[in-house]
PDB file of C-alpha atoms in Angstrom:
ATOM      1  CA  MET A   1      99.762  77.400  85.268  1.00 63.00           C
ATOM      2  CA  THR A   2      97.607  78.828  88.046  1.00 75.00           C
ATOM      3  CA  THR A   3      99.256  81.696  89.890  1.00 88.00           C
ATOM      4  CA  ALA A   4      98.225  83.498  93.053  1.00 95.00           C
ATOM      5  CA  HIS A   5      99.244  87.028  93.896  1.00 98.00           C
ATOM      6  CA  LEU A   6     100.040  89.255  96.852  1.00 98.00           C
ATOM      7  CA  ILE A   7      97.869  92.385  97.082  1.00 99.00           C
ATOM      8  CA  LEU A   8      99.196  95.215  99.275  1.00 99.00           C
ATOM      9  CA  LEU A   9      96.253  97.513  99.977  1.00 99.00           C
ATOM     10  CA  ARG A  10      96.483 100.863 101.736  1.00 99.00           C
ATOM     11  CA  HIS A  11      94.022 101.525 104.561  1.00 99.00           C
ATOM     12  CA  GLY A  12      91.072 103.921 104.248  1.00 99.00           C
ATOM     13  CA  ARG A  13      91.049 107.606 105.159  1.00 99.00           C
ATOM     14  CA  THR A  14      91.565 108.380 108.848  1.00 98.00           C
ATOM     15  CA  TYR A  15      91.014 111.409 111.052  1.00 98.00           C
ATOM     16  CA  SER A  16      94.773 111.956 111.008  1.00 98.00           C
ATOM     17  CA  ASN A  17      94.765 111.847 107.195  1.00 98.00           C
ATOM     18  CA  ALA A  18      92.009 114.457 107.199  1.00 97.00           C
ATOM     19  CA  SER A  19      94.132 116.705 109.441  1.00 97.00           C
ATOM     20  CA  ARG A  20      97.331 115.943 107.465  1.00 97.00           C
ATOM     21  CA  LEU A  21      99.091 114.547 110.539  1.00 98.00           C
ATOM     22  CA  LEU A  22     102.040 112.142 110.320  1.00 98.00           C
ATOM     23  CA  ASP A  23     100.437 109.312 112.271  1.00 98.00           C
ATOM     24  CA  THR A  24     102.677 106.222 112.153  1.00 98.00           C
ATOM     25  CA  ARG A  25     102.709 104.794 115.689  1.00 97.00           C
ATOM     26  CA  PRO A  26     100.133 102.025 116.320  1.00 97.00           C
ATOM     27  CA  PRO A  27      97.337 101.872 117.195  1.00 98.00           C
ATOM     28  CA  GLY A  28      96.817 105.260 115.506  1.00 98.00           C
ATOM     29  CA  ALA A  29      93.641 106.999 114.395  1.00 98.00           C
ATOM     30  CA  GLU A  30      90.480 105.231 113.296  1.00 98.00           C
ATOM     31  CA  LEU A  31      88.722 105.494 109.951  1.00 99.00           C
ATOM     32  CA  THR A  32      86.422 108.379 109.113  1.00 99.00           C
ATOM     33  CA  GLU A  33      83.050 107.704 107.503  1.00 99.00           C
ATOM     34  CA  ILE A  34      84.757 108.348 104.174  1.00 99.00           C
ATOM     35  CA  GLY A  35      87.413 105.801 105.113  1.00 99.00           C
ATOM     36  CA  ARG A  36      84.803 103.171 105.937  1.00 99.00           C
ATOM     37  CA  ALA A  37      83.125 103.794 102.589  1.00 99.00           C
ATOM     38  CA  GLN A  38      86.506 103.454 100.877  1.00 99.00           C
ATOM     39  CA  ALA A  39      87.032 100.088 102.558  1.00 99.00           C
ATOM     40  CA  THR A  40      83.665  98.910 101.267  1.00 99.00           C
ATOM     41  CA  GLU A  41      84.504 100.144  97.780  1.00 98.00           C
ATOM     42  CA  GLY A  42      87.872  98.413  98.017  1.00 98.00           C
ATOM     43  CA  GLY A  43      86.171  95.112  98.761  1.00 98.00           C
ATOM     44  CA  LEU A  44      83.805  95.571  95.822  1.00 98.00           C
ATOM     45  CA  THR A  45      86.752  96.343  93.540  1.00 98.00           C
ATOM     46  CA  LEU A  46      88.551  93.180  94.619  1.00 98.00           C
ATOM     47  CA  ALA A  47      85.368  91.173  94.058  1.00 98.00           C
ATOM     48  CA  GLN A  48      85.412  92.214  90.394  1.00 97.00           C
ATOM     49  CA  ARG A  49      88.866  90.720  89.864  1.00 94.00           C
ATOM     50  CA  PRO A  50      89.241  87.196  88.483  1.00 92.00           C
ATOM     51  CA  GLY A  51      90.093  84.466  90.937  1.00 91.00           C
ATOM     52  CA  ARG A  52      89.411  84.686  94.633  1.00 96.00           C
ATOM     53  CA  ILE A  53      90.782  86.062  97.895  1.00 98.00           C
ATOM     54  CA  ARG A  54      91.868  83.325 100.293  1.00 98.00           C
ATOM     55  CA  GLU A  55      92.629  85.561 103.287  1.00 98.00           C
ATOM     56  CA  ILE A  56      93.280  89.098 104.434  1.00 99.00           C
ATOM     57  CA  VAL A  57      96.254  89.916 106.638  1.00 99.00           C
ATOM     58  CA  THR A  58      96.444  93.293 108.347  1.00 99.00           C
ATOM     59  CA  SER A  59      98.904  95.402 110.286  1.00 99.00           C
ATOM     60  CA  VAL A  60      98.321  96.008 113.986  1.00 99.00           C
ATOM     61  CA  ALA A  61      97.168  99.597 113.365  1.00 99.00           C
ATOM     62  CA  LEU A  62      93.493 100.258 114.107  1.00 99.00           C
ATOM     63  CA  ARG A  63      92.876 101.832 110.700  1.00 99.00           C
ATOM     64  CA  ALA A  64      94.273  98.801 108.906  1.00 99.00           C
ATOM     65  CA  GLN A  65      92.180  96.377 110.946  1.00 99.00           C
ATOM     66  CA  GLN A  66      89.018  98.409 110.339  1.00 99.00           C
ATOM     67  CA  THR A  67      89.800  98.543 106.626  1.00 99.00           C
ATOM     68  CA  ALA A  68      90.410  94.795 106.484  1.00 99.00           C
ATOM     69  CA  MET A  69      87.066  94.040 108.099  1.00 99.00           C
ATOM     70  CA  GLY A  70      85.260  96.407 105.737  1.00 99.00           C
ATOM     71  CA  VAL A  71      86.993  94.959 102.688  1.00 99.00           C
ATOM     72  CA  ALA A  72      86.216  91.389 103.761  1.00 99.00           C
ATOM     73  CA  ALA A  73      82.532  92.120 104.404  1.00 98.00           C
ATOM     74  CA  ALA A  74      82.039  93.885 101.072  1.00 99.00           C
ATOM     75  CA  TYR A  75      83.947  91.205  99.173  1.00 99.00           C
ATOM     76  CA  GLU A  76      81.924  88.401 100.725  1.00 98.00           C
ATOM     77  CA  GLN A  77      78.628  90.140 100.051  1.00 98.00           C
ATOM     78  CA  ALA A  78      79.538  90.895  96.430  1.00 98.00           C
ATOM     79  CA  ARG A  79      80.622  87.296  95.830  1.00 98.00           C
ATOM     80  CA  GLY A  80      77.585  85.844  97.619  1.00 98.00           C
ATOM     81  CA  LEU A  81      79.755  84.205 100.261  1.00 98.00           C
ATOM     82  CA  PRO A  82      78.749  83.532 103.878  1.00 98.00           C
ATOM     83  CA  GLN A  83      80.064  86.039 106.395  1.00 95.00           C
ATOM     84  CA  GLY A  84      83.466  84.967 107.693  1.00 95.00           C
ATOM     85  CA  THR A  85      84.415  83.012 104.563  1.00 97.00           C
ATOM     86  CA  VAL A  86      87.484  85.216 104.071  1.00 98.00           C
ATOM     87  CA  PRO A  87      89.523  85.074 107.296  1.00 98.00           C
ATOM     88  CA  VAL A  88      91.141  88.248 108.627  1.00 99.00           C
ATOM     89  CA  SER A  89      94.255  88.029 110.788  1.00 98.00           C
ATOM     90  CA  VAL A  90      96.576  90.586 112.375  1.00 99.00           C
ATOM     91  CA  ARG A  91     100.324  90.230 111.889  1.00 98.00           C
ATOM     92  CA  ALA A  92     103.124  92.141 113.561  1.00 98.00           C
ATOM     93  CA  GLY A  93     105.676  93.889 111.367  1.00 98.00           C
ATOM     94  CA  LEU A  94     103.320  95.372 108.774  1.00 99.00           C
ATOM     95  CA  HIS A  95     102.820  98.815 110.326  1.00 98.00           C
ATOM     96  CA  GLU A  96     103.815 102.151 108.793  1.00 98.00           C
ATOM     97  CA  VAL A  97     107.380 103.454 108.608  1.00 98.00           C
ATOM     98  CA  SER A  98     108.060 105.284 111.869  1.00 98.00           C
ATOM     99  CA  VAL A  99     108.609 109.036 111.553  1.00 98.00           C
ATOM    100  CA  GLY A 100     110.143 109.331 115.018  1.00 98.00           C
ATOM    101  CA  GLU A 101     110.299 112.920 116.240  1.00 97.00           C
ATOM    102  CA  MET A 102     107.818 114.057 113.579  1.00 97.00           C
ATOM    103  CA  GLU A 103     105.029 111.836 114.938  1.00 98.00           C
ATOM    104  CA  MET A 104     101.616 113.584 114.885  1.00 98.00           C
ATOM    105  CA  ARG A 105     103.008 116.729 113.336  1.00 98.00           C
ATOM    106  CA  GLY A 106     101.272 118.299 110.361  1.00 98.00           C
ATOM    107  CA  ASP A 107     103.341 121.402 109.654  1.00 98.00           C
ATOM    108  CA  ALA A 108     105.149 122.095 106.395  1.00 98.00           C
ATOM    109  CA  ALA A 109     108.589 121.374 107.857  1.00 97.00           C
ATOM    110  CA  ALA A 110     107.490 117.933 109.045  1.00 97.00           C
ATOM    111  CA  HIS A 111     106.001 117.030 105.682  1.00 98.00           C
ATOM    112  CA  HIS A 112     109.123 118.240 103.902  1.00 97.00           C
ATOM    113  CA  ALA A 113     111.312 116.096 106.168  1.00 97.00           C
ATOM    114  CA  TYR A 114     109.073 113.116 105.501  1.00 98.00           C
ATOM    115  CA  GLN A 115     109.222 113.532 101.726  1.00 98.00           C
ATOM    116  CA  GLN A 116     113.012 113.786 101.842  1.00 98.00           C
ATOM    117  CA  ALA A 117     113.273 110.628 103.941  1.00 98.00           C
ATOM    118  CA  PHE A 118     110.761 108.788 101.774  1.00 98.00           C
ATOM    119  CA  TYR A 119     112.716 109.657  98.636  1.00 98.00           C
ATOM    120  CA  GLY A 120     115.788 108.168 100.276  1.00 98.00           C
ATOM    121  CA  TRP A 121     113.964 104.980 101.315  1.00 98.00           C
ATOM    122  CA  LEU A 122     112.943 104.338  97.728  1.00 98.00           C
ATOM    123  CA  HIS A 123     116.493 104.965  96.492  1.00 98.00           C
ATOM    124  CA  GLY A 124     118.079 102.660  99.059  1.00 98.00           C
ATOM    125  CA  ASP A 125     119.777 105.444 101.016  1.00 98.00           C
ATOM    126  CA  GLU A 126     120.688 103.893 104.361  1.00 96.00           C
ATOM    127  CA  ALA A 127     121.130 107.319 105.952  1.00 96.00           C
ATOM    128  CA  ALA A 128     117.585 108.394 105.078  1.00 98.00           C
ATOM    129  CA  ARG A 129     115.518 108.537 108.231  1.00 96.00           C
ATOM    130  CA  ILE A 130     113.800 111.085 110.427  1.00 97.00           C
ATOM    131  CA  PRO A 131     115.491 111.405 113.857  1.00 96.00           C
ATOM    132  CA  GLY A 132     114.082 108.706 116.095  1.00 97.00           C
ATOM    133  CA  GLY A 133     112.438 106.991 113.132  1.00 98.00           C
ATOM    134  CA  GLU A 134     113.170 104.080 110.829  1.00 98.00           C
ATOM    135  CA  GLY A 135     115.285 103.614 107.737  1.00 98.00           C
ATOM    136  CA  TYR A 136     114.278 101.505 104.772  1.00 98.00           C
ATOM    137  CA  ARG A 137     116.266  98.478 105.943  1.00 98.00           C
ATOM    138  CA  ASP A 138     114.340  98.502 109.219  1.00 98.00           C
ATOM    139  CA  VAL A 139     111.091  98.355 107.275  1.00 98.00           C
ATOM    140  CA  LEU A 140     112.242  95.600 104.937  1.00 98.00           C
ATOM    141  CA  GLY A 141     113.571  93.684 107.918  1.00 98.00           C
ATOM    142  CA  ARG A 142     110.125  93.380 109.467  1.00 98.00           C
ATOM    143  CA  PHE A 143     108.101  93.046 106.249  1.00 99.00           C
ATOM    144  CA  LYS A 144     110.188  90.440 104.432  1.00 98.00           C
ATOM    145  CA  PRO A 145     109.642  87.535 106.866  1.00 98.00           C
ATOM    146  CA  VAL A 146     105.862  88.003 106.747  1.00 98.00           C
ATOM    147  CA  LEU A 147     105.684  88.500 102.982  1.00 98.00           C
ATOM    148  CA  GLY A 148     108.085  85.630 102.418  1.00 97.00           C
ATOM    149  CA  GLU A 149     105.836  83.327 104.409  1.00 97.00           C
ATOM    150  CA  ILE A 150     102.817  84.471 102.393  1.00 98.00           C
ATOM    151  CA  ALA A 151     104.726  84.060  99.130  1.00 98.00           C
ATOM    152  CA  GLU A 152     105.550  80.479 100.037  1.00 97.00           C
ATOM    153  CA  SER A 153     101.865  79.779 100.724  1.00 97.00           C
ATOM    154  CA  LEU A 154     100.992  81.241  97.313  1.00 97.00           C
ATOM    155  CA  ARG A 155     103.523  78.912  95.708  1.00 96.00           C
ATOM    156  CA  ALA A 156     102.324  75.870  97.607  1.00 95.00           C
ATOM    157  CA  GLU A 157      98.601  76.391  97.020  1.00 95.00           C
ATOM    158  CA  PRO A 158      98.025  78.753  94.092  1.00 95.00           C
ATOM    159  CA  GLU A 159      94.512  77.402  93.568  1.00 95.00           C
ATOM    160  CA  ALA A 160      93.493  78.679  97.020  1.00 96.00           C
ATOM    161  CA  GLY A 161      93.587  82.269  95.764  1.00 97.00           C
ATOM    162  CA  ASP A 162      95.299  85.574  96.425  1.00 98.00           C
ATOM    163  CA  VAL A 163      96.275  87.103  99.770  1.00 99.00           C
ATOM    164  CA  VAL A 164      95.491  90.717 100.646  1.00 99.00           C
ATOM    165  CA  VAL A 165      97.765  92.570 103.060  1.00 99.00           C
ATOM    166  CA  VAL A 166      96.241  95.768 104.454  1.00 99.00           C
ATOM    167  CA  SER A 167      99.068  98.123 105.338  1.00 99.00           C
ATOM    168  CA  HIS A 168     100.180 101.730 104.882  1.00 99.00           C
ATOM    169  CA  GLY A 169     101.096 103.996 101.996  1.00 98.00           C
ATOM    170  CA  GLY A 170     104.735 104.730 102.749  1.00 98.00           C
ATOM    171  CA  ALA A 171     105.495 101.165 103.756  1.00 99.00           C
ATOM    172  CA  ILE A 172     103.726  99.623 100.752  1.00 99.00           C
ATOM    173  CA  ARG A 173     105.515 101.842  98.244  1.00 98.00           C
ATOM    174  CA  THR A 174     108.891 101.315  99.910  1.00 99.00           C
ATOM    175  CA  VAL A 175     108.541  97.548 100.150  1.00 99.00           C
ATOM    176  CA  SER A 176     107.063  97.159  96.655  1.00 98.00           C
ATOM    177  CA  THR A 177     109.826  99.256  95.110  1.00 98.00           C
ATOM    178  CA  HIS A 178     112.526  97.053  96.608  1.00 99.00           C
ATOM    179  CA  ALA A 179     110.612  93.789  96.148  1.00 98.00           C
ATOM    180  CA  ALA A 180     110.133  94.295  92.423  1.00 98.00           C
ATOM    181  CA  GLY A 181     113.086  96.502  91.508  1.00 97.00           C
ATOM    182  CA  VAL A 182     110.826  99.402  90.535  1.00 97.00           C
ATOM    183  CA  ASP A 183     112.463 102.593  89.270  1.00 97.00           C
ATOM    184  CA  PRO A 184     112.554 104.689  92.483  1.00 97.00           C
ATOM    185  CA  GLU A 185     111.850 107.916  90.612  1.00 97.00           C
ATOM    186  CA  LYS A 186     108.663 106.434  89.180  1.00 96.00           C
ATOM    187  CA  ALA A 187     107.715 104.954  92.536  1.00 97.00           C
ATOM    188  CA  PHE A 188     108.186 108.336  94.218  1.00 97.00           C
ATOM    189  CA  ALA A 189     105.732 109.878  91.753  1.00 96.00           C
ATOM    190  CA  ALA A 190     103.260 106.975  91.994  1.00 97.00           C
ATOM    191  CA  TYR A 191     101.094 108.092  94.913  1.00 96.00           C
ATOM    192  CA  LEU A 192      98.954 105.383  96.489  1.00 97.00           C
ATOM    193  CA  ALA A 193      95.591 106.788  97.563  1.00 97.00           C
ATOM    194  CA  ASN A 194      93.495 105.339 100.374  1.00 98.00           C
ATOM    195  CA  CYS A 195      92.352 101.789  99.570  1.00 98.00           C
ATOM    196  CA  GLN A 196      94.339 101.600  96.356  1.00 97.00           C
ATOM    197  CA  TYR A 197      96.691  98.662  96.071  1.00 98.00           C
ATOM    198  CA  VAL A 198      99.856  97.248  94.587  1.00 98.00           C
ATOM    199  CA  GLU A 199      99.577  93.690  93.291  1.00 98.00           C
ATOM    200  CA  LEU A 200     102.752  91.613  93.176  1.00 98.00           C
ATOM    201  CA  ASN A 201     103.584  88.167  91.855  1.00 97.00           C
ATOM    202  CA  PRO A 202     106.414  86.673  93.928  1.00 97.00           C
ATOM    203  CA  VAL A 203     106.327  83.229  92.299  1.00 96.00           C
ATOM    204  CA  GLY A 204     108.129  82.089  89.154  1.00 93.00           C
ATOM    205  CA  ASP A 205     108.398  78.790  87.296  1.00 89.00           C
ATOM    206  CA  GLU A 206     110.937  77.468  89.781  1.00 89.00           C
ATOM    207  CA  GLY A 207     109.311  78.669  92.990  1.00 94.00           C
ATOM    208  CA  VAL A 208     109.352  81.856  95.033  1.00 95.00           C
ATOM    209  CA  ARG A 209     111.640  84.395  93.409  1.00 96.00           C
ATOM    210  CA  ASP A 210     114.293  86.222  95.397  1.00 96.00           C
ATOM    211  CA  PHE A 211     113.073  89.453  96.956  1.00 97.00           C
ATOM    212  CA  GLY A 212     113.971  92.160  94.468  1.00 97.00           C
ATOM    213  CA  HIS A 213     112.838  90.070  91.497  1.00 97.00           C
ATOM    214  CA  TRP A 214     109.093  89.954  92.087  1.00 98.00           C
ATOM    215  CA  ASP A 215     106.748  91.208  89.362  1.00 97.00           C
ATOM    216  CA  VAL A 216     104.401  94.186  89.600  1.00 97.00           C
ATOM    217  CA  VAL A 217     101.012  93.079  88.277  1.00 96.00           C
ATOM    218  CA  HIS A 218      99.036  96.194  89.196  1.00 95.00           C
ATOM    219  CA  TRP A 219      99.912  99.677  90.476  1.00 95.00           C
ATOM    220  CA  ASP A 220      97.595 102.230  88.888  1.00 79.00           C
ATOM    221  CA  SER A 221      99.541 105.448  89.246  1.00 81.00           C
ATOM    222  CA  LEU A 222     102.792 103.699  88.293  1.00 81.00           C
ATOM    223  CA  ARG A 223     101.220 102.310  85.132  1.00 63.00           C
ATOM    224  CA  GLU A 224      99.921 105.741  84.125  1.00 52.00           C
ATOM    225  CA  GLN A 225     103.401 107.305  83.995  1.00 50.00           C
TER     226      GLN A 225
END
């Protein structure tokens, strides 16, 4: 049976990444030259996979949109496809987990607070949030409708290919952990570098599986543990 997958790809390196700033509020910083090169490399990596990419969906953040365009262009070129073959669309709800009062801070205390909150998000701690920021249920609440819609399209037309969602590291790891029931301790240790991705299969023999029962197909640093 043909199956199509959901690929959650982190954006390329930004100027805020380079300065170690907690930049979560859209539109956010743009990609550096390194980040643009990472997007190109990401597209080439996806082109080496079996099957095909039917579309790329991106968060509203500037860095995600720039990454999506770079990935699409590189993928099309590597596959010998006309420019614009792989459509790119922006969807609300796929942006990074808000860090509230820690926004654009890069000091040790801010990073420590973020890591503590992130650990809680993965473990399903409803109290885990930075003041003024989001909890994990807030993030799932805006991601699940979009991913559910994509999952249904994968079920309905598996032969059309996979869907790439360009999003953000904290959000991808949080959502993937809860979508696939990943061990939160392993997920916490499984860093997702710029333009790396988590590949999920949300579809089973009887249709789209319930959220929480999706399969992890690919997550490099998780697999290496």
